[in-house]
Coordinates of C-alpha atoms in Angstrom, one line a residue:
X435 CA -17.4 -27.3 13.7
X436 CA -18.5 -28.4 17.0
X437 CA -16.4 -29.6 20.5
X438 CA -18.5 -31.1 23.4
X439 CA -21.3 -29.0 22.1
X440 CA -19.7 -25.7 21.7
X441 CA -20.2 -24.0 18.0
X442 CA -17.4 -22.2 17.0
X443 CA -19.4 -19.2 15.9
X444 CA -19.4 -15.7 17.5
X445 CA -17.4 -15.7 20.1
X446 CA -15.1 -12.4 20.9
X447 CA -11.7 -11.8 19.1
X448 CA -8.6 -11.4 21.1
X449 CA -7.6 -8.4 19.2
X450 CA -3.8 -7.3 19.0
X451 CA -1.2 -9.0 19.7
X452 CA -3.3 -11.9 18.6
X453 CA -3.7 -12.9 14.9
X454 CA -7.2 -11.7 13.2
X455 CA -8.5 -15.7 13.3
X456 CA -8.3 -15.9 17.2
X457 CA -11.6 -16.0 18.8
X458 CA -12.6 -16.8 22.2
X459 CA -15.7 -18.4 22.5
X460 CA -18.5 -18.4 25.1
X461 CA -17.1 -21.8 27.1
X462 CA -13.5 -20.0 27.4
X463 CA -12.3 -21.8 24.8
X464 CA -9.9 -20.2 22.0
X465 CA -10.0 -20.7 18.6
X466 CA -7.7 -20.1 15.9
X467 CA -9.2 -19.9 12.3
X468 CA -12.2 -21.8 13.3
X469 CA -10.0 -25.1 15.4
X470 CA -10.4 -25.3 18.5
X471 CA -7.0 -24.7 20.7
X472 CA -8.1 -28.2 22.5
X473 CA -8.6 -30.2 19.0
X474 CA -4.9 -28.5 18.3
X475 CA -3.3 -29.8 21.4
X476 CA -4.7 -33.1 21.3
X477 CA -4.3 -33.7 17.8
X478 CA -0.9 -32.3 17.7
X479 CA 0.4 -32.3 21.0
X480 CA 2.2 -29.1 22.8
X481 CA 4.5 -26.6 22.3
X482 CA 3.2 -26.1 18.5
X483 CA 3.8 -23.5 16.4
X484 CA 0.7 -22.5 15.3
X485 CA -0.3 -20.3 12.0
X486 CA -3.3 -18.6 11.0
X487 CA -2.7 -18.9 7.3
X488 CA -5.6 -16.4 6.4
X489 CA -3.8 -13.9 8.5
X490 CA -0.5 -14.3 7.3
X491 CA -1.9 -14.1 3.7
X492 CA -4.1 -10.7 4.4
X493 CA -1.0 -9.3 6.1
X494 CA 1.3 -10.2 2.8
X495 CA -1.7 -8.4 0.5
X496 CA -1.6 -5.8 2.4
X497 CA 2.2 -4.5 2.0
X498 CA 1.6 -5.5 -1.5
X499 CA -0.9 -3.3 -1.9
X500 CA 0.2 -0.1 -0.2
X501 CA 3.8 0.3 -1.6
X502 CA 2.6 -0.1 -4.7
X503 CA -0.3 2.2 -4.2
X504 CA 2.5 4.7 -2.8
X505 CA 5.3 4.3 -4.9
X506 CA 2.4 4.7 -7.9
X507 CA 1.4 8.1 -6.6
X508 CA 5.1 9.3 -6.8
X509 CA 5.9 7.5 -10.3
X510 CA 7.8 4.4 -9.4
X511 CA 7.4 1.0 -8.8
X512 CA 8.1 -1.7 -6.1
X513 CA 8.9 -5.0 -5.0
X514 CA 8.3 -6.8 -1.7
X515 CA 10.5 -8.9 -0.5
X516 CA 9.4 -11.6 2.3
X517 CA 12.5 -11.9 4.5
X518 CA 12.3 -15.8 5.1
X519 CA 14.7 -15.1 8.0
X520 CA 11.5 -14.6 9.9
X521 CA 10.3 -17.8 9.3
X522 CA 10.6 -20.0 6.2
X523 CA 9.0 -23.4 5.2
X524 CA 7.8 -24.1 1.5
X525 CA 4.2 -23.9 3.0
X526 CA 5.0 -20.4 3.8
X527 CA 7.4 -19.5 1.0
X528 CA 4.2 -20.9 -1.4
X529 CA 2.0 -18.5 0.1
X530 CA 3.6 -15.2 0.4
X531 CA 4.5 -16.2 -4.0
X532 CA 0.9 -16.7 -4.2
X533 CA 0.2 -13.0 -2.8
X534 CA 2.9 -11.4 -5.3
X535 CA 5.8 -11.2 -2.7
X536 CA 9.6 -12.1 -3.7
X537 CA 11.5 -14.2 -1.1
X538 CA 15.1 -12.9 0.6
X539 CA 16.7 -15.5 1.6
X540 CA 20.0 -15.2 4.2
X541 CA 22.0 -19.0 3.7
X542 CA 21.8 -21.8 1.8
X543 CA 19.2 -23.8 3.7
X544 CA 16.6 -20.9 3.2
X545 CA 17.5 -20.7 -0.7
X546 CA 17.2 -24.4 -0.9
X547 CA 13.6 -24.6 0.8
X548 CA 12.5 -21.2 -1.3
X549 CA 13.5 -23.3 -4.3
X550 CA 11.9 -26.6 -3.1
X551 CA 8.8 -24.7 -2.9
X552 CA 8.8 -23.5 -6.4
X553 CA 9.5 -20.0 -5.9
X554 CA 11.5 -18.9 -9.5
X555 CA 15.4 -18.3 -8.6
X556 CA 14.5 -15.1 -10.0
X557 CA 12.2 -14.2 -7.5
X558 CA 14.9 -14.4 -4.9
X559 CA 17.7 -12.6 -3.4
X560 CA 20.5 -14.2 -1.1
X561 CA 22.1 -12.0 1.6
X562 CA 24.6 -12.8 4.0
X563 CA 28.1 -11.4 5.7
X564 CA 30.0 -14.4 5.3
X565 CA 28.7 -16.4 1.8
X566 CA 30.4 -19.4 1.2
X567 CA 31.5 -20.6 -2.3
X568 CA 29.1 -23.1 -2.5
X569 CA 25.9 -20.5 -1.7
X570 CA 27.7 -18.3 -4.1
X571 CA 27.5 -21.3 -6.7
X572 CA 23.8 -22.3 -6.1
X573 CA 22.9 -19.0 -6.6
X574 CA 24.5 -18.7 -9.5
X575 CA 23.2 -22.0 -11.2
X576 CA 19.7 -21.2 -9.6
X577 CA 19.5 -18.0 -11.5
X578 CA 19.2 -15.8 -8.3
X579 CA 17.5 -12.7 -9.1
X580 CA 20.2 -10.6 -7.0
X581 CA 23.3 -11.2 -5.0
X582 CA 23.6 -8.8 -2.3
X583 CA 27.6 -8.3 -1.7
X584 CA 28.5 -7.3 2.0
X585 CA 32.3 -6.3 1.5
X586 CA 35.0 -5.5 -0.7
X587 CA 36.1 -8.8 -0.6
X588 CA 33.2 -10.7 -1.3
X589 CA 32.8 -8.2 -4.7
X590 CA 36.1 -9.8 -6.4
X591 CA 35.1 -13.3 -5.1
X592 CA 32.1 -13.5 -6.7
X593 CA 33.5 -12.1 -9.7
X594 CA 36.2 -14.4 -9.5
X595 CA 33.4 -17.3 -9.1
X596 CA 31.3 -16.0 -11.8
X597 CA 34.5 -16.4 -14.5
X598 CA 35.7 -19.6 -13.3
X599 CA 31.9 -20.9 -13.6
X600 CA 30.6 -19.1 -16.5
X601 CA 33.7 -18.0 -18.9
X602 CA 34.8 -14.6 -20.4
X603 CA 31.4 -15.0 -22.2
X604 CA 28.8 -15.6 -19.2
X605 CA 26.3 -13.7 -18.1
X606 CA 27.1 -11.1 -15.1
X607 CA 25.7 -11.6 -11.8
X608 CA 23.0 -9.6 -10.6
X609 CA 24.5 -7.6 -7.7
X610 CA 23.8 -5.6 -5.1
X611 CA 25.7 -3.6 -2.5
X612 CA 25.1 -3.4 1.1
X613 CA 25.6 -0.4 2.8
X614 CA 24.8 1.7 6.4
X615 CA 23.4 4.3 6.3
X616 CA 24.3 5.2 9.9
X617 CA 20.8 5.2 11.3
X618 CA 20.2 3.0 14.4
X619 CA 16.5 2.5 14.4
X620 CA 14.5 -0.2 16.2
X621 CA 14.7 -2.4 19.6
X622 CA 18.1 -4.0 21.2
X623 CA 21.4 -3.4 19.8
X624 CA 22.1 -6.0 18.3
X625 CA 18.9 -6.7 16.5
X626 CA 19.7 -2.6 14.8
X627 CA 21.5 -2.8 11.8
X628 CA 22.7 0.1 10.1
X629 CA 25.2 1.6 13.0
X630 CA 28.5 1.6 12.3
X631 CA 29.7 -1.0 14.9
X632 CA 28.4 -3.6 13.4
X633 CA 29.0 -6.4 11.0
X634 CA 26.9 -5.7 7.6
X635 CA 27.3 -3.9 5.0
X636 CA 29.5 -1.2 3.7
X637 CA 29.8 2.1 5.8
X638 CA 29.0 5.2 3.7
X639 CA 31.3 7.4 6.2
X640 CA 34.4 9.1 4.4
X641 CA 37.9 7.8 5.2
X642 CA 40.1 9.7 7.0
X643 CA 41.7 11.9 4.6
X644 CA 39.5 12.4 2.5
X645 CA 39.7 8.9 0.7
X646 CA 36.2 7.3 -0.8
X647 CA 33.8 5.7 1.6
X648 CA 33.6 1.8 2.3
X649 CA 30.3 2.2 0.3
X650 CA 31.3 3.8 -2.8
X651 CA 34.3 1.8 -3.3
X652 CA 32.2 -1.1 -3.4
X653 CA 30.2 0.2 -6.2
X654 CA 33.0 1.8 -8.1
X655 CA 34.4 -2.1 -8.0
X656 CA 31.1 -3.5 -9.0
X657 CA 31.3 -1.5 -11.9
X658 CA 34.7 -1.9 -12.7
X659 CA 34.1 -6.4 -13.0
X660 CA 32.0 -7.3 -16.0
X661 CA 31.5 -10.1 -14.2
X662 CA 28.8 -8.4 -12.4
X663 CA 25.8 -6.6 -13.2
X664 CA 25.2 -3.6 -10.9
X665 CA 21.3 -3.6 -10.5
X666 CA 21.7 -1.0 -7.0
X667 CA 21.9 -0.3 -3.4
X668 CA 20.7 -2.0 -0.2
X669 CA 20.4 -0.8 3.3
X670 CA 18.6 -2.4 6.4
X671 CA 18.4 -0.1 9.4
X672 CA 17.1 -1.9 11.9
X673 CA 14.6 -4.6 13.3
X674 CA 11.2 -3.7 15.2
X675 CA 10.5 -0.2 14.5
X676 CA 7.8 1.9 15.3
X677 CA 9.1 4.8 14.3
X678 CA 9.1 5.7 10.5
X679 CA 11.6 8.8 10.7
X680 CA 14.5 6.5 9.9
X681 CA 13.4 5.7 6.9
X682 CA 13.4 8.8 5.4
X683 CA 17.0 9.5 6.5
X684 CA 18.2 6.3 5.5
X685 CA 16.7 6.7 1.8
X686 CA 18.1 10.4 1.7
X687 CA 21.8 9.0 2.5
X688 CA 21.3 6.2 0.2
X689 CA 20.2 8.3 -3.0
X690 CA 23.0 10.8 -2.5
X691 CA 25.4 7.9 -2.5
X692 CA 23.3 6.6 -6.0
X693 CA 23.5 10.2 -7.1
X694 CA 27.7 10.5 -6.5
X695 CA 28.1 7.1 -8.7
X696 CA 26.5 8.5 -11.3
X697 CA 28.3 11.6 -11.1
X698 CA 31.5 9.9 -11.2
X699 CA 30.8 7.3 -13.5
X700 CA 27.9 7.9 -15.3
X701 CA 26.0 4.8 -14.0
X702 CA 23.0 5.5 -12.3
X703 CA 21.9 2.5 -10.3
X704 CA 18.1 1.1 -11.3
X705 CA 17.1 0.1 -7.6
X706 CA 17.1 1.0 -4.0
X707 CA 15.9 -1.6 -1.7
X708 CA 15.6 0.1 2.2
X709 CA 14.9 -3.1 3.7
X710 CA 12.7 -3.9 6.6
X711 CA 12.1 -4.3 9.9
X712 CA 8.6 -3.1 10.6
X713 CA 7.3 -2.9 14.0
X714 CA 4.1 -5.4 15.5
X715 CA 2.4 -5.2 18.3
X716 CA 3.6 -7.5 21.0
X717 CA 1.5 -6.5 24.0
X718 CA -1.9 -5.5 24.6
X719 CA -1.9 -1.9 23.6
X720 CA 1.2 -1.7 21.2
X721 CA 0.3 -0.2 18.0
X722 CA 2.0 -1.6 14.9
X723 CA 3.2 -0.2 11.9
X724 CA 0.3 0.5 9.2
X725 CA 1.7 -0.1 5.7
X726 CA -0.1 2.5 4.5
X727 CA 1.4 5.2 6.5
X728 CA 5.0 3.1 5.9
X729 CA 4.6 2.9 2.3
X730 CA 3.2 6.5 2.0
X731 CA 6.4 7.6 4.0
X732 CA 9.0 6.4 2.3
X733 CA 7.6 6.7 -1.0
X734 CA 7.5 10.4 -0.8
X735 CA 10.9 10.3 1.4
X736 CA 12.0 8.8 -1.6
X737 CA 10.2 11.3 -4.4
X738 CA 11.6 14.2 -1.8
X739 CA 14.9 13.1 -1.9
X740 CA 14.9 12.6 -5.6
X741 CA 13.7 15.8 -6.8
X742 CA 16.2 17.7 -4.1
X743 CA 19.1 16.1 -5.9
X744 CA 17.7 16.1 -9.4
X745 CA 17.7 12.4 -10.0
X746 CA 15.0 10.1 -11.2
X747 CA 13.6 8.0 -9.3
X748 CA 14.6 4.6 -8.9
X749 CA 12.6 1.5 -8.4
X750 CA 12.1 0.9 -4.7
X751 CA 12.2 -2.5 -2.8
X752 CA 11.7 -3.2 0.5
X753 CA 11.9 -6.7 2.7
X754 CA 8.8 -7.0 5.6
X755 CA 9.0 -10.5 7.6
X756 CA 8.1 -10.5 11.0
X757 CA 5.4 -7.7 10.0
X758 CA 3.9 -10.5 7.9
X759 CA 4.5 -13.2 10.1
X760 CA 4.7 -12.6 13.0
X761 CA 1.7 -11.6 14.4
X762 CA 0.4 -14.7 12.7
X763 CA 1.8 -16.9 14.6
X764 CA 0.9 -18.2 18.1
X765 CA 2.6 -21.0 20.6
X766 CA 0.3 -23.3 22.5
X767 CA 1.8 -25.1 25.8
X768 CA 0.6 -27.3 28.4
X769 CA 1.2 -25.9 31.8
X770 CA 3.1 -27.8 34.6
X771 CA 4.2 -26.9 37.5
X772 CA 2.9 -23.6 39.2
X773 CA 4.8 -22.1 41.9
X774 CA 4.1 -18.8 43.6
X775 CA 7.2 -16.9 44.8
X776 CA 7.4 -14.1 47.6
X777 CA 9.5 -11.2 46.1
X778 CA 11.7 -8.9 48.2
X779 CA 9.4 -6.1 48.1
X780 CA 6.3 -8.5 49.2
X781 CA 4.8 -9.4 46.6
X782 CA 3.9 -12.5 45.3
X783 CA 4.8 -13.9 41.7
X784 CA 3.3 -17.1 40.3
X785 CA 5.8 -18.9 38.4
X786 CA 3.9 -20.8 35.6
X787 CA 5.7 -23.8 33.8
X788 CA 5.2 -24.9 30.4
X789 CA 6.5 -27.6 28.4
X790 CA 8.4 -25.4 26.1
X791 CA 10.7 -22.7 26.9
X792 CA 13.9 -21.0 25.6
X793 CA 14.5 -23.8 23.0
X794 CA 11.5 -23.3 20.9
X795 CA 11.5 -19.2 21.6
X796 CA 14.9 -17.8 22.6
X797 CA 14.0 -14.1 22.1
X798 CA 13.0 -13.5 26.0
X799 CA 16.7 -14.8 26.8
X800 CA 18.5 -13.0 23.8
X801 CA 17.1 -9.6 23.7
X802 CA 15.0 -9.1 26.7
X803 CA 11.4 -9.5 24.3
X804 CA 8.3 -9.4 26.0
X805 CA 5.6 -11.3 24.9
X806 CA 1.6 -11.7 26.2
X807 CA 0.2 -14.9 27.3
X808 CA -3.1 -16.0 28.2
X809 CA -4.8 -19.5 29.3
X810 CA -6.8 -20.3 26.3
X811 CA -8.5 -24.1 27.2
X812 CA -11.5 -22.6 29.9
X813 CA -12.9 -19.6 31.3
X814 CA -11.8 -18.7 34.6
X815 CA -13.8 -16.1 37.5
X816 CA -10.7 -16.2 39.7
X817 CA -8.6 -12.8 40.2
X818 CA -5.6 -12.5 37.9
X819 CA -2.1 -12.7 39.7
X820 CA 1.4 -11.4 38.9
X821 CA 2.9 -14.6 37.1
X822 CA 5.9 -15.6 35.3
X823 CA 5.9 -18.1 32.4
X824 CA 9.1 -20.1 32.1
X825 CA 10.2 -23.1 30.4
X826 CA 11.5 -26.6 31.4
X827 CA 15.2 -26.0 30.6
X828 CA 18.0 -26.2 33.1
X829 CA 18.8 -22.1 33.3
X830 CA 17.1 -19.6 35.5
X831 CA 17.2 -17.4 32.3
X832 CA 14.9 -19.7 30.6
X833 CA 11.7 -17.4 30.7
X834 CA 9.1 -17.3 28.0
X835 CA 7.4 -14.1 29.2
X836 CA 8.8 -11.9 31.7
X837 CA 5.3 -10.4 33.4
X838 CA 1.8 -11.1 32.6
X839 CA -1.6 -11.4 34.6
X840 CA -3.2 -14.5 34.5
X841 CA -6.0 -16.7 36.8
X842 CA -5.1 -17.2 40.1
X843 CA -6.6 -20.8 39.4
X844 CA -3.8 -21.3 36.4
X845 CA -2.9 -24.7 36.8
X846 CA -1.4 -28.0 35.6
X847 CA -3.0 -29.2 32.3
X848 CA -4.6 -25.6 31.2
X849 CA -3.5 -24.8 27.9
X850 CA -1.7 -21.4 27.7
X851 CA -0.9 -19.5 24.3
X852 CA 1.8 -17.3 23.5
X853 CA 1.0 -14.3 21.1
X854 CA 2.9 -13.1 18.0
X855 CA 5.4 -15.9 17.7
X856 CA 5.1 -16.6 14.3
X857 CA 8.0 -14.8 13.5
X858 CA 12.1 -15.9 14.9
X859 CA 10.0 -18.4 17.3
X860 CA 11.0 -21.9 14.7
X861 CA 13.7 -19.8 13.1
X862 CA 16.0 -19.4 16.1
X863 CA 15.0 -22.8 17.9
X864 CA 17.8 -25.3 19.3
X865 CA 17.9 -28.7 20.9
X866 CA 19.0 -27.4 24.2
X867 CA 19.0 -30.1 26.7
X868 CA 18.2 -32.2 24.1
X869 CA 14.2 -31.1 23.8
X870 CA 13.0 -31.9 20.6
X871 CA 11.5 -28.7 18.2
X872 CA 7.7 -28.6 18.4
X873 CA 5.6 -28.6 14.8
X874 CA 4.6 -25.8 12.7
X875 CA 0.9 -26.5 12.4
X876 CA -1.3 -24.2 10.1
X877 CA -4.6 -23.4 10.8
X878 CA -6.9 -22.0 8.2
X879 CA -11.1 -22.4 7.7
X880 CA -11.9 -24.5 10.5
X881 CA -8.9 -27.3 9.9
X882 CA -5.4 -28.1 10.6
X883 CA -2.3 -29.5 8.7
X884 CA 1.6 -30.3 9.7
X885 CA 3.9 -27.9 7.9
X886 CA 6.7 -29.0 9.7
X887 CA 6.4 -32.3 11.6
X888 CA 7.7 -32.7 15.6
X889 CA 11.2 -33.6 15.9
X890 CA 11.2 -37.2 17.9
X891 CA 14.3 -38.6 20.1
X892 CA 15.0 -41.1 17.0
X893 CA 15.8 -37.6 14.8
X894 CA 18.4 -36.8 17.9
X895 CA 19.3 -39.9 17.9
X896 CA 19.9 -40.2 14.4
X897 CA 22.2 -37.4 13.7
X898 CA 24.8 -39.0 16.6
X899 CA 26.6 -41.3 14.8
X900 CA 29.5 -41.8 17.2
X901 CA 28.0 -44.5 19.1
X902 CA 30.6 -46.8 19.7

């Protein structure tokens, strides 16, 4: 594939944070599985979403592959789970199926694409604090493979739903139950999941005097409805770790809760799923998770725990999404308006505007995320400066990434990419101040293909029907 005479061979890969297929060639010119960033943008138009379909494939694979290597080696088995949270289209929810993964879905829009894409309702699992009847329903004509219940109440109303919509005689609902573990593991607060002050799942902490925990009540229920079928025990501690150690608490806390059901009742739960939330590198120099050492980890956190409370072991599932897709993902802007800025302490910042901003990536605003940019159209021999990227949105919060060094030449028209956006980037996008969402645009051997079209003003316009 040739542009104005440059081959797309050779060239030098980006490296981390960038996907495996991004490759900057000798002109200065980036390509992403073999297309050129300026075919993209013309053919396209910016912001886009882009995906490097080889990578996000390879990445899939490889969790595959090492928790079941690992879980092997200690005498269990596994399966992975692709949170669609991350990012979910049937393109995508087609692929990860294709590599062996289940999907977890978290509302009824994702269940509904997951299904449109083909993926057997027993292939997928619905989460969610706040169900309504009508996901409860879908998943139950859809044959979801589990039902993971998030309080006491939601227990009895599924039960309740399952008898209203099945009879005495129909068959339970697959169920599992929620729980925290108490481990806060991962970046901001709100994005950590398995502290107490929070809103998921079912606290394992004892009640004041001496009264069951949140947790085992929930199971003792389960078992008590024969409405629903109790296949085990979730937990999710946290979102963007690096650091592994949490794991192995959170699996130790969750077997001794599987081992005190059984004590009690004599069921002993077939599954423990301990979620997700692997780490990526976001930044130049980060270094990721390795699913090998993750897989190794908690399978023999698992096996430890296990033996220590004489128990067998259970099957083990886990739930990777932005470790998968994230790092596949890219977003490609045009530049606009560049502005430097003299700071208090002297310095100069270069304010760099793109045609995107906190609409179609709202992390930067939300959580404080940092990101890594670079100008991906040309080569450039001028210094690097401090810069800013922001967006074209009417709030001075509206900032795409916080600090990075690019060309003191940066300027209107260049085409700029944003690393490691495949994952929350489409997920969490609005319409604020009316922009339209960009398309999801896979890349993979040298061509291109819409997942997800651009949203136009006529799709705005359509969806305000209170014109007169």
């Amino acid at each position: 594939m040739t542009r104005d005479g440059a081959t797309t061979d050779g060239g030098t890969p980006l490296g981390l944070p960038w996907s495996t297929g991004v490759v900057r060639g000798t002109d200065g010119a980036v390509r992403v599985a073999g297309v050129d960033v300026r075919d993209l943008a013309a053919t396209h138009g910016t912001p886009a979403y882009v995906l490097d379909e080889a990578d996000l494939r390879a990445r899939a694979r490889a969790y595959r592959s090492a928790f079941e290597t690992a879980c092997a080696q200690v005498g269990t088995g596994v399966d992975v789970y692709y949170a669609g949270k991350a990012l979910l289209t049937r393109a995508v929810a087609r692929w990860v199926h294709a590599e062996g993964l289940r999907v977890d879905t978290a509302s009824g829009g994702e269940l509904a694409v997951a299904l449109a894409a083909g993926v057997p309702g027993a292939h997928l699992g619905l989460h969610g604090n706040n169900k309504s009847d009508d996901e409860l329903r879908t998943a139950l004509d859809t044959g979801v493979g589990r039902i993971i219940v998030d309080s006491l109440v939601e227990v009895d109303r599924l039960a309740d739903l399952v008898r209203a919509h099945r009879g005495d005689g129909g068959a339970p609902a697959p169920v599992m139950v929620r729980v925290t573990t108490g481990v806060h593991a991962g970046g901001h607060e709100f994005i950590s999941t398995a502290h107490e002050d929070q809103k998921f799942g079912l606290s394992l902490a004892a009640v004041p005097g001496g009264g069951d925990s949140p947790a085992l009540t929930a199971l003792l229920r389960v078992v008590a409805r024969p409405e629903l079928r109790l296949l085990g025990i979730h937990s999710h501690i946290g979102s963007q770790i690096l650091d592994p150690s949490g794991f192995a608490v959170a699996a130790q806390r969750v077997l001794a809760l599987r081992a005190e059901l059984h004590t009690r009742t004599g069921v002993l739960v077939d599954e423990v799923d301990l979620g997700g939330g692997y780490g990526i590198a976001y930044l130049p120099g980060e270094v990721p998770l390795d699913p090998d050492r993750i897989a190794k980890e908690v399978a023999q956190a698992v096996a430890d725990a296990c033996r220590d409370l004489g128990q067998p072991l259970p099957r083990l599932s886990i739930e990777p999404g932005r470790a998968i897709v994230g790092p596949a993902g890219l977003t490609l802007y045009t530049v606009g308006t560049v502005k430097p800025v003299r700071l208090e302490d002297g310095r100069v910042r270069t304010y760099v505007s793109v045609d995107g901003g906190m609409s179609d990536n709202i992390r930067p605003a939300l959580y404080g995320a940092h990101y890594h940019a670079e100008v991906v159209s040309r080569t450039s021999d001028a210094a690097p400066v401090l810069a800013r990227v922001v967006g074209k949105h009417c709030e001075s919060g509206d900032v795409v990434v916080h600090e990075v060094r690019l060309p003191g030449d940066v300027r209107a028209g260049d085409l700029l990419a944003v690393a490691a956006t495949g994952a929350y980037g489409r997920s969490m996008s609005s319409n604020y101040n009316l922009l339209t969402r960009p398309p999801v645009v896979a890349v993979t051997a040298g061509e291109s293909r819409v997942l997800v079209r651009r949203e136009t003003v006529d799709d705005l316009l359509a969806l305000d029907v209170a014109a007169d």
